[in-house]
């Protein structure tokens, strides 16, 4: 049983992405839960970022959102729960050379 | 080339879900684009609802969000683009009895 990664509108998407990537590496599955538009938006951004993180591990992910009823302080709320799964594994491409110096202003 | 389904914060999620389901039935792939938290939330809800619609067709879907830069009235904005794909096909379970009595004469 993998813990649910709970996301709020104030969650940093890169931090959530790191959490998702960590859980995926270990369990090949993660569950991400968000209540409200701001939180759902952060969750989606985190999943997009996590995909980039996991590319380096040769893991490609997909997700599927579903509605779930959750209890928040005794009140029933509708949350969106994203099931995140590994869709395929591949040989990771070596990381690119360090970034080139910033280009001249356009 | 499949048209992109553009979602706004004011889009009805069931209407978008119907559009997604229609495109998936025909092309087995759909692209859904949203700018801003409210629009991303509607898009996610629509994808969750579309999954229910497509179950009746024996189609299971997954999605993957990614960031894309789009031009909105000459201004560059970051959008979230969801690639929606069929992950598996299965024999659909017969639909439950209709909720309302059939209108056809008996």
Coordinates of N, CA and C in Angstrom, one line a residue:
Chain A
X1 N 0.9 -1.2 0.0 CA 0.0 0.0 0.0 C 0.9 1.2 0.0
X2 N 0.7 2.0 -1.0 CA 1.6 3.2 -1.2 C 0.8 4.4 -0.6
X3 N 1.5 5.3 0.1 CA 0.8 6.5 0.7 C 0.4 7.4 -0.5
X4 N -0.7 8.1 -0.2 CA -1.2 9.0 -1.2 C -0.5 10.3 -1.0
X5 N 0.0 10.9 -2.1 CA 0.6 12.2 -2.1 C -0.4 13.2 -2.2
X6 N -0.6 14.0 -1.1 CA -1.7 15.0 -1.1 C -1.1 16.3 -1.5
X7 N -1.8 17.0 -2.5 CA -1.4 18.2 -3.1 C -2.4 19.3 -2.7
X8 N -1.8 20.5 -2.3 CA -2.7 21.7 -2.1 C -2.4 22.7 -3.2
X9 N -3.2 23.8 -3.2 CA -2.9 24.8 -4.2 C -1.6 25.5 -3.9
X10 N -1.1 25.4 -2.6 CA 0.1 26.0 -2.3 C 1.3 25.1 -2.4
X11 N 1.1 23.9 -2.8 CA 2.2 23.0 -2.9 C 3.1 23.4 -4.0
X12 N 4.4 23.3 -3.8 CA 5.4 23.6 -4.9 C 5.4 22.4 -5.9
X13 N 5.2 22.7 -7.2 CA 5.0 21.6 -8.1 C 6.3 20.8 -8.3
X14 N 7.5 21.4 -8.1 CA 8.7 20.7 -8.3 C 8.9 19.8 -7.1
X15 N 8.5 20.2 -5.9 CA 8.6 19.4 -4.7 C 7.7 18.1 -4.8
X16 N 6.5 18.4 -5.3 CA 5.5 17.3 -5.5 C 6.1 16.3 -6.6
X17 N 6.7 16.9 -7.6 CA 7.2 16.1 -8.7 C 8.3 15.2 -8.2
X18 N 9.2 15.7 -7.3 CA 10.2 14.9 -6.6 C 9.6 13.8 -5.8
X19 N 8.5 14.0 -5.1 CA 7.9 13.0 -4.3 C 7.3 11.9 -5.2
X20 N 6.7 12.4 -6.3 CA 6.1 11.4 -7.3 C 7.2 10.5 -7.8
X21 N 8.3 11.1 -8.3 CA 9.4 10.4 -8.9 C 9.9 9.4 -7.9
X22 N 10.1 9.8 -6.7 CA 10.6 8.9 -5.7 C 9.7 7.7 -5.5
X23 N 8.4 7.9 -5.4 CA 7.5 6.8 -5.2 C 7.4 5.9 -6.4
X24 N 7.5 6.5 -7.6 CA 7.4 5.7 -8.8 C 8.7 4.8 -8.9
X25 N 9.8 5.4 -8.6 CA 11.1 4.6 -8.7 C 11.0 3.3 -7.8
X26 N 10.4 3.5 -6.6 CA 10.3 2.4 -5.6 C 9.2 1.4 -5.9
X27 N 8.0 2.0 -6.2 CA 6.8 1.1 -6.3 C 6.2 1.0 -7.7
X28 N 6.7 1.8 -8.7 CA 6.2 1.8 -10.1 C 4.7 2.2 -10.1
X29 N 4.3 2.8 -9.0 CA 2.9 3.4 -9.0 C 2.9 4.4 -7.9
X30 N 2.1 5.5 -8.2 CA 1.9 6.5 -7.2 C 0.5 7.0 -7.3
X31 N -0.1 7.5 -6.2 CA -1.4 8.1 -6.1 C -1.3 9.5 -5.6
X32 N -1.9 10.4 -6.4 CA -1.8 11.9 -6.1 C -3.2 12.4 -6.0
X33 N -3.4 13.1 -4.8 CA -4.8 13.5 -4.6 C -4.8 15.1 -4.4
X34 N -5.9 15.7 -5.0 CA -6.0 17.1 -5.0 C -7.5 17.5 -4.8
X35 N -7.7 18.6 -4.0 CA -9.1 19.1 -3.9 C -9.1 20.5 -4.3
X36 N -9.9 20.8 -5.3 CA -10.0 22.2 -5.8 C -9.1 22.5 -7.0
X37 N -9.5 23.5 -7.8 CA -8.8 23.8 -9.1 C -7.4 24.1 -8.9
X38 N -7.0 24.9 -7.9 CA -5.6 25.3 -7.7 C -4.8 24.1 -7.3
X39 N -5.3 23.2 -6.5 CA -4.6 22.0 -6.2 C -4.4 21.0 -7.3
X40 N -5.5 20.9 -8.1 CA -5.5 20.0 -9.3 C -4.4 20.5 -10.3
X41 N -4.4 21.8 -10.4 CA -3.4 22.4 -11.3 C -2.0 22.1 -10.9
X42 N -1.7 22.2 -9.6 CA -0.4 21.9 -9.1 C 0.0 20.5 -9.3
X43 N -1.0 19.6 -9.1 CA -0.8 18.2 -9.2 C -0.5 17.8 -10.7
X44 N -1.2 18.5 -11.6 CA -0.9 18.2 -13.0 C 0.5 18.7 -13.4
X45 N 0.8 19.9 -13.0 CA 2.1 20.4 -13.3 C 3.2 19.5 -12.7
X46 N 3.0 19.0 -11.5 CA 3.9 18.1 -10.8 C 4.1 16.8 -11.6
X47 N 3.0 16.3 -12.2 CA 3.1 15.0 -12.9 C 3.9 15.2 -14.2
X48 N 3.7 16.4 -14.8 CA 4.4 16.7 -16.1 C 5.9 16.9 -15.8
X49 N 6.2 17.5 -14.6 CA 7.6 17.7 -14.2 C 8.2 16.3 -13.9
X50 N 7.5 15.5 -13.2 CA 8.0 14.2 -12.7 C 8.3 13.3 -13.9
X51 N 7.6 13.5 -15.0 CA 7.9 12.7 -16.2 C 9.3 13.0 -16.7
X52 N 9.7 14.3 -16.6 CA 11.0 14.7 -17.0 C 12.1 14.0 -16.1
X53 N 11.8 14.1 -14.8 CA 12.7 13.5 -13.8 C 13.0 12.0 -14.1
X54 N 11.8 11.3 -14.4 CA 11.9 9.9 -14.5 C 12.5 9.4 -15.9
X55 N 12.5 10.3 -16.8 CA 13.1 10.0 -18.1 C 14.6 9.5 -17.9
X56 N 15.2 10.2 -16.9 CA 16.6 9.9 -16.6 C 16.8 8.5 -16.1
X57 N 15.7 7.9 -15.5 CA 15.7 6.6 -15.0 C 15.2 5.6 -16.0
X58 N 14.9 6.0 -17.2 CA 14.4 5.1 -18.2 C 12.9 4.7 -17.9
X59 N 12.2 5.5 -17.2 CA 10.8 5.2 -16.9 C 9.9 6.3 -17.5
X60 N 8.9 5.8 -18.3 CA 7.9 6.7 -18.8 C 6.6 6.5 -18.0
X61 N 5.9 7.6 -17.7 CA 4.7 7.4 -16.9 C 3.5 8.0 -17.6
X62 N 2.4 7.5 -17.2 CA 1.1 8.0 -17.6 C 0.2 8.1 -16.4
X63 N -0.9 8.9 -16.5 CA -1.7 9.0 -15.3 C -3.2 8.9 -15.7
X64 N -4.0 8.7 -14.8 CA -5.5 8.7 -15.0 C -6.2 9.3 -13.8
X65 N -6.9 10.4 -14.1 CA -7.6 11.0 -13.0 C -9.0 10.3 -12.7
X66 N -9.4 10.3 -11.5 CA -10.7 9.8 -11.1 C -11.3 10.6 -9.9
X67 N -12.5 10.7 -9.8 CA -13.1 11.4 -8.7 C -13.2 10.4 -7.5
X68 N -12.9 10.9 -6.3 CA -13.1 10.2 -5.1 C -13.7 11.1 -4.0
X69 N -14.5 10.5 -3.2 CA -15.1 11.2 -2.0 C -14.1 11.1 -0.8
X70 N -13.7 12.2 -0.3 CA -12.8 12.1 0.9 C -13.4 12.9 2.0
X71 N -13.0 12.6 3.2 CA -13.5 13.2 4.4 C -12.4 14.3 4.8
X72 N -12.8 15.5 4.9 CA -11.9 16.6 5.3 C -12.6 17.3 6.5
X73 N -12.0 17.0 7.6 CA -12.5 17.6 8.9 C -14.0 17.3 9.1
X74 N -14.4 16.1 8.8 CA -15.8 15.7 9.0 C -16.7 16.0 7.9
X75 N -16.2 16.7 6.9 CA -17.0 17.1 5.7 C -16.6 16.3 4.5
X76 N -17.6 15.9 3.7 CA -17.3 15.1 2.5 C -17.0 16.1 1.4
X77 N -15.8 15.8 0.8 CA -15.4 16.6 -0.4 C -15.1 15.7 -1.6
X78 N -15.3 16.2 -2.7 CA -14.9 15.5 -3.9 C -13.5 15.9 -4.3
X79 N -12.6 14.9 -4.3 CA -11.2 15.1 -4.7 C -11.0 14.5 -6.0
X80 N -9.9 14.9 -6.7 CA -9.4 14.2 -7.9 C -8.2 13.4 -7.5
X81 N -8.2 12.1 -7.8 CA -7.1 11.2 -7.5 C -6.5 10.8 -8.8
X82 N -5.2 11.1 -8.9 CA -4.5 10.6 -10.1 C -3.7 9.4 -9.8
X83 N -4.0 8.3 -10.6 CA -3.2 7.1 -10.5 C -2.1 7.3 -11.5
X84 N -0.9 7.2 -11.0 CA 0.3 7.4 -11.9 C 1.0 6.1 -12.0
X85 N 1.2 5.6 -13.2 CA 1.8 4.3 -13.5 C 2.9 4.4 -14.5
X86 N 3.8 3.4 -14.4 CA 4.9 3.3 -15.4 C 4.3 2.7 -16.7
X87 N 4.4 3.4 -17.8 CA 3.8 2.8 -19.0 C 4.8 2.0 -19.8
X88 N 6.1 2.4 -19.7 CA 7.2 1.6 -20.3 C 8.5 2.0 -19.7
X89 N 9.4 1.1 -19.9 CA 10.8 1.3 -19.5 C 11.7 1.4 -20.7
X90 N 12.7 2.1 -20.6 CA 13.6 2.2 -21.8 C 15.0 2.5 -21.3
X91 N 16.0 2.4 -22.1 CA 17.4 2.7 -21.8 C 17.5 4.2 -21.8
X92 N 17.8 4.8 -20.6 CA 17.9 6.3 -20.5 C 19.0 6.8 -21.4
X93 N 18.7 7.9 -22.0 CA 19.7 8.7 -22.8 C 20.6 9.4 -21.8
X94 N 21.9 9.3 -22.0 CA 22.8 10.0 -21.1 C 22.5 11.5 -21.0
X95 N 22.6 12.1 -19.9 CA 22.3 13.5 -19.8 C 23.1 14.4 -20.7
X96 N 22.4 15.4 -21.2 CA 23.1 16.3 -22.2 C 24.3 17.0 -21.5
X97 N 25.2 17.5 -22.4 CA 26.3 18.3 -21.9 C 25.7 19.5 -21.1
X98 N 26.5 20.0 -20.2 CA 26.0 21.2 -19.4 C 25.5 22.3 -20.3
X99 N 24.6 23.0 -19.8 CA 24.0 24.1 -20.6 C 25.0 25.0 -21.2
X100 N 24.7 25.4 -22.4 CA 25.6 26.3 -23.1 C 25.5 27.7 -22.5
X101 N 26.5 28.5 -22.6 CA 26.4 29.9 -22.0 C 25.2 30.6 -22.6
X102 N 24.6 31.4 -21.8 CA 23.4 32.2 -22.3 C 23.7 32.9 -23.6
X103 N 22.7 32.8 -24.5 CA 22.9 33.4 -25.8 C 22.7 34.9 -25.7
X104 N 23.2 35.5 -26.7 CA 23.2 37.0 -26.7 C 21.7 37.4 -26.8
X105 N 21.4 38.6 -26.3 CA 20.1 39.1 -26.3 C 19.6 39.2 -27.8
X106 N 18.3 38.9 -28.0 CA 17.8 38.9 -29.3 C 17.5 40.3 -29.8
Chain B
X1 N -3.7 14.1 -38.4 CA -3.6 15.2 -37.4 C -5.0 15.4 -36.8
X2 N -5.0 15.3 -35.5 CA -6.3 15.4 -34.8 C -6.4 16.8 -34.2
X3 N -7.5 17.5 -34.3 CA -7.6 18.8 -33.7 C -7.4 18.8 -32.2
X4 N -6.9 19.9 -31.7 CA -6.7 20.0 -30.3 C -8.1 20.5 -29.6
X5 N -8.5 19.8 -28.6 CA -9.7 20.2 -27.8 C -9.2 21.2 -26.8
X6 N -9.7 22.5 -27.1 CA -9.3 23.6 -26.2 C -10.3 23.8 -25.1
X7 N -9.8 23.8 -23.8 CA -10.7 23.9 -22.7 C -10.5 25.2 -22.0
X8 N -11.5 25.9 -21.6 CA -11.4 27.1 -20.7 C -12.0 26.8 -19.4
X9 N -11.8 27.7 -18.5 CA -12.3 27.6 -17.1 C -13.8 27.5 -17.1
X10 N -14.4 28.0 -18.2 CA -15.9 28.1 -18.3 C -16.5 26.9 -19.0
X11 N -15.6 26.0 -19.6 CA -16.1 24.9 -20.3 C -16.8 23.9 -19.4
X12 N -17.9 23.4 -19.9 CA -18.6 22.3 -19.2 C -17.8 21.0 -19.3
X13 N -17.5 20.4 -18.1 CA -16.7 19.2 -18.2 C -17.3 18.1 -18.9
X14 N -18.7 18.0 -18.8 CA -19.4 16.9 -19.5 C -19.3 17.1 -21.0
X15 N -19.4 18.3 -21.4 CA -19.4 18.6 -22.9 C -18.0 18.3 -23.4
X16 N -17.0 18.7 -22.7 CA -15.6 18.4 -23.1 C -15.4 16.9 -23.1
X17 N -15.9 16.2 -22.1 CA -15.8 14.8 -22.0 C -16.4 14.1 -23.2
X18 N -17.5 14.6 -23.6 CA -18.2 14.0 -24.8 C -17.3 14.2 -26.1
X19 N -16.7 15.4 -26.2 CA -15.8 15.7 -27.3 C -14.6 14.7 -27.2
X20 N -14.0 14.6 -26.1 CA -12.8 13.7 -25.9 C -13.2 12.3 -26.3
X21 N -14.4 11.8 -25.8 CA -14.8 10.4 -26.1 C -15.0 10.2 -27.6
X22 N -15.6 11.3 -28.3 CA -15.8 11.2 -29.7 C -14.5 11.1 -30.5
X23 N -13.5 11.9 -30.1 CA -12.2 11.9 -30.8 C -11.5 10.5 -30.6
X24 N -11.6 10.1 -29.3 CA -10.9 8.8 -29.0 C -11.5 7.6 -29.8
X25 N -12.8 7.6 -29.9 CA -13.5 6.5 -30.6 C -13.0 6.5 -32.1
X26 N -12.8 7.7 -32.6 CA -12.4 7.7 -34.0 C -10.9 7.6 -34.2
X27 N -10.2 8.2 -33.4 CA -8.7 8.3 -33.7 C -7.8 7.5 -32.7
X28 N -8.4 7.1 -31.6 CA -7.7 6.4 -30.5 C -6.7 7.3 -29.8
X29 N -6.8 8.6 -30.1 CA -5.9 9.6 -29.5 C -6.6 10.9 -29.5
X30 N -6.4 11.7 -28.4 CA -6.9 13.0 -28.4 C -5.9 13.9 -27.7
X31 N -6.0 15.2 -28.0 CA -5.1 16.2 -27.4 C -6.0 17.3 -26.8
X32 N -5.8 17.6 -25.5 CA -6.6 18.5 -24.8 C -5.7 19.6 -24.2
X33 N -6.1 20.8 -24.5 CA -5.2 21.9 -24.1 C -5.9 22.9 -23.1
X34 N -5.2 23.3 -22.1 CA -5.8 24.2 -21.1 C -4.8 25.2 -20.6
X35 N -5.3 26.5 -20.4 CA -4.4 27.5 -19.9 C -5.0 28.0 -18.6
X36 N -4.2 27.9 -17.5 CA -4.7 28.4 -16.2 C -5.3 27.3 -15.4
X37 N -5.3 27.5 -14.1 CA -5.8 26.5 -13.1 C -7.2 26.1 -13.3
X38 N -8.1 27.1 -13.6 CA -9.5 26.7 -13.8 C -9.7 25.9 -15.0
X39 N -9.0 26.2 -16.1 CA -9.1 25.4 -17.3 C -8.5 24.0 -17.1
X40 N -7.4 23.9 -16.5 CA -6.7 22.6 -16.2 C -7.6 21.8 -15.4
X41 N -8.3 22.3 -14.4 CA -9.2 21.6 -13.6 C -10.4 21.0 -14.4
X42 N -10.9 21.9 -15.3 CA -12.1 21.4 -16.1 C -11.6 20.3 -17.1
X43 N -10.4 20.4 -17.6 CA -9.8 19.4 -18.5 C -9.7 18.1 -17.8
X44 N -9.1 18.1 -16.5 CA -8.9 16.9 -15.8 C -10.3 16.2 -15.5
X45 N -11.2 17.0 -15.0 CA -12.6 16.5 -14.8 C -13.1 15.8 -16.0
X46 N -13.0 16.5 -17.2 CA -13.5 16.0 -18.4 C -12.8 14.6 -18.8
X47 N -11.5 14.5 -18.5 CA -10.8 13.3 -18.9 C -11.4 12.1 -18.0
X48 N -11.6 12.5 -16.7 CA -12.1 11.5 -15.8 C -13.5 11.0 -16.2
X49 N -14.3 12.0 -16.6 CA -15.7 11.7 -17.1 C -15.6 10.9 -18.4
X50 N -14.8 11.3 -19.3 CA -14.6 10.6 -20.6 C -14.3 9.1 -20.4
X51 N -13.5 8.8 -19.4 CA -13.1 7.5 -19.2 C -14.4 6.6 -18.9
X52 N -15.3 7.2 -18.2 CA -16.6 6.5 -17.9 C -17.4 6.3 -19.2
X53 N -17.4 7.3 -20.0 CA -18.1 7.2 -21.3 C -17.5 6.1 -22.2
X54 N -16.2 6.0 -22.2 CA -15.5 5.1 -23.1 C -15.5 3.7 -22.6
X55 N -15.8 3.5 -21.3 CA -15.9 2.1 -20.8 C -16.9 1.3 -21.5
X56 N -18.0 2.0 -21.9 CA -19.1 1.4 -22.6 C -18.7 0.9 -24.0
X57 N -17.6 1.5 -24.5 CA -17.1 1.1 -25.8 C -15.9 0.1 -25.7
X58 N -15.6 -0.3 -24.4 CA -14.5 -1.2 -24.2 C -13.2 -0.6 -24.4
X59 N -13.1 0.7 -24.2 CA -11.8 1.5 -24.3 C -11.4 2.0 -23.0
X60 N -10.2 1.7 -22.6 CA -9.7 2.3 -21.4 C -8.6 3.4 -21.8
X61 N -8.7 4.5 -21.1 CA -7.7 5.6 -21.5 C -6.8 6.0 -20.4
X62 N -5.7 6.6 -20.8 CA -4.7 7.2 -19.9 C -4.3 8.5 -20.5
X63 N -3.7 9.4 -19.7 CA -3.3 10.7 -20.2 C -2.0 11.0 -19.7
X64 N -1.3 12.0 -20.4 CA -0.1 12.5 -19.9 C 0.0 14.0 -20.2
X65 N 0.1 14.8 -19.1 CA 0.2 16.2 -19.3 C 1.6 16.7 -19.6
X66 N 1.7 17.7 -20.4 CA 3.0 18.3 -20.8 C 2.8 19.8 -20.9
X67 N 3.9 20.5 -20.7 CA 3.8 22.0 -20.9 C 4.1 22.3 -22.4
X68 N 3.3 23.2 -22.9 CA 3.6 23.7 -24.3 C 3.4 25.2 -24.3
X69 N 4.2 25.9 -25.1 CA 4.1 27.3 -25.2 C 3.1 27.6 -26.4
X70 N 2.1 28.4 -26.1 CA 1.2 28.7 -27.2 C 1.0 30.3 -27.3
X71 N 0.6 30.6 -28.5 CA 0.4 32.0 -28.8 C -1.1 32.4 -28.6
X72 N -1.3 33.3 -27.7 CA -2.7 33.7 -27.4 C -2.7 35.2 -27.6
X73 N -3.3 35.6 -28.8 CA -3.4 37.0 -29.2 C -2.1 37.7 -29.2
X74 N -1.1 37.0 -29.7 CA 0.2 37.6 -29.9 C 1.1 37.5 -28.6
X75 N 0.5 36.9 -27.6 CA 1.2 36.8 -26.3 C 1.6 35.3 -26.1
X76 N 2.8 35.1 -25.6 CA 3.2 33.7 -25.4 C 2.7 33.2 -24.0
X77 N 1.9 32.2 -24.0 CA 1.4 31.6 -22.7 C 1.9 30.2 -22.5
X78 N 2.0 29.7 -21.3 CA 2.3 28.3 -21.1 C 1.0 27.6 -20.9
X79 N 0.7 26.6 -21.7 CA -0.5 25.8 -21.6 C -0.1 24.4 -21.1
X80 N -1.1 23.7 -20.6 CA -0.9 22.3 -20.3 C -1.6 21.5 -21.4
X81 N -0.9 20.6 -22.1 CA -1.5 19.8 -23.1 C -1.5 18.4 -22.6
X82 N -2.7 17.8 -22.6 CA -2.9 16.4 -22.2 C -3.0 15.6 -23.5
X83 N -2.1 14.6 -23.6 CA -2.2 13.6 -24.6 C -3.0 12.5 -24.0
X84 N -4.1 12.2 -24.6 CA -5.0 11.1 -24.1 C -5.0 9.9 -25.1
X85 N -4.7 8.8 -24.6 CA -4.5 7.6 -25.5 C -5.3 6.4 -24.9
X86 N -5.6 5.5 -25.8 CA -6.2 4.2 -25.4 C -5.1 3.3 -24.8
X87 N -5.3 2.9 -23.6 CA -4.3 2.0 -23.0 C -4.6 0.5 -23.2
X88 N -5.9 0.2 -23.3 CA -6.3 -1.2 -23.6 C -7.7 -1.2 -24.0
X89 N -8.0 -2.3 -24.7 CA -9.4 -2.5 -25.2 C -9.9 -3.7 -24.4
X90 N -11.2 -3.7 -24.2 CA -11.8 -4.9 -23.5 C -13.2 -5.1 -24.0
X91 N -13.8 -6.2 -23.6 CA -15.2 -6.4 -24.0 C -16.1 -5.6 -23.0
X92 N -16.8 -4.7 -23.6 CA -17.6 -3.8 -22.6 C -18.7 -4.6 -21.9
X93 N -18.9 -4.2 -20.7 CA -20.0 -4.8 -19.9 C -21.3 -4.2 -20.4
X94 N -22.3 -5.0 -20.6 CA -23.6 -4.5 -21.1 C -24.0 -3.3 -20.2
X95 N -24.6 -2.3 -20.9 CA -25.0 -1.1 -20.1 C -26.1 -1.5 -19.1
X96 N -26.2 -0.8 -18.0 CA -27.3 -1.1 -17.1 C -28.6 -0.6 -17.7
X97 N -29.7 -1.1 -17.1 CA -31.0 -0.7 -17.6 C -31.2 0.8 -17.7
X98 N -31.8 1.3 -18.8 CA -31.9 2.7 -18.9 C -32.6 3.4 -17.7
X99 N -32.1 4.6 -17.4 CA -32.7 5.3 -16.2 C -34.1 5.7 -16.4
X100 N -34.4 6.2 -17.6 CA -35.8 6.6 -17.9 C -36.4 5.6 -18.8
X101 N -37.7 5.4 -18.8 CA -38.3 4.4 -19.7 C -38.1 4.8 -21.1
X102 N -37.9 3.8 -22.0 CA -37.6 4.2 -23.4 C -38.9 4.9 -24.0
X103 N -38.6 5.8 -24.8 CA -39.7 6.6 -25.4 C -40.4 5.9 -26.5
X104 N -39.8 4.9 -27.1 CA -40.4 4.2 -28.2 C -41.7 3.5 -27.7
X105 N -42.6 3.4 -28.6 CA -43.9 2.7 -28.2 C -43.6 1.2 -27.9
X106 N -44.3 0.6 -27.1 CA -44.1 -0.8 -26.7 C -45.0 -1.7 -27.5

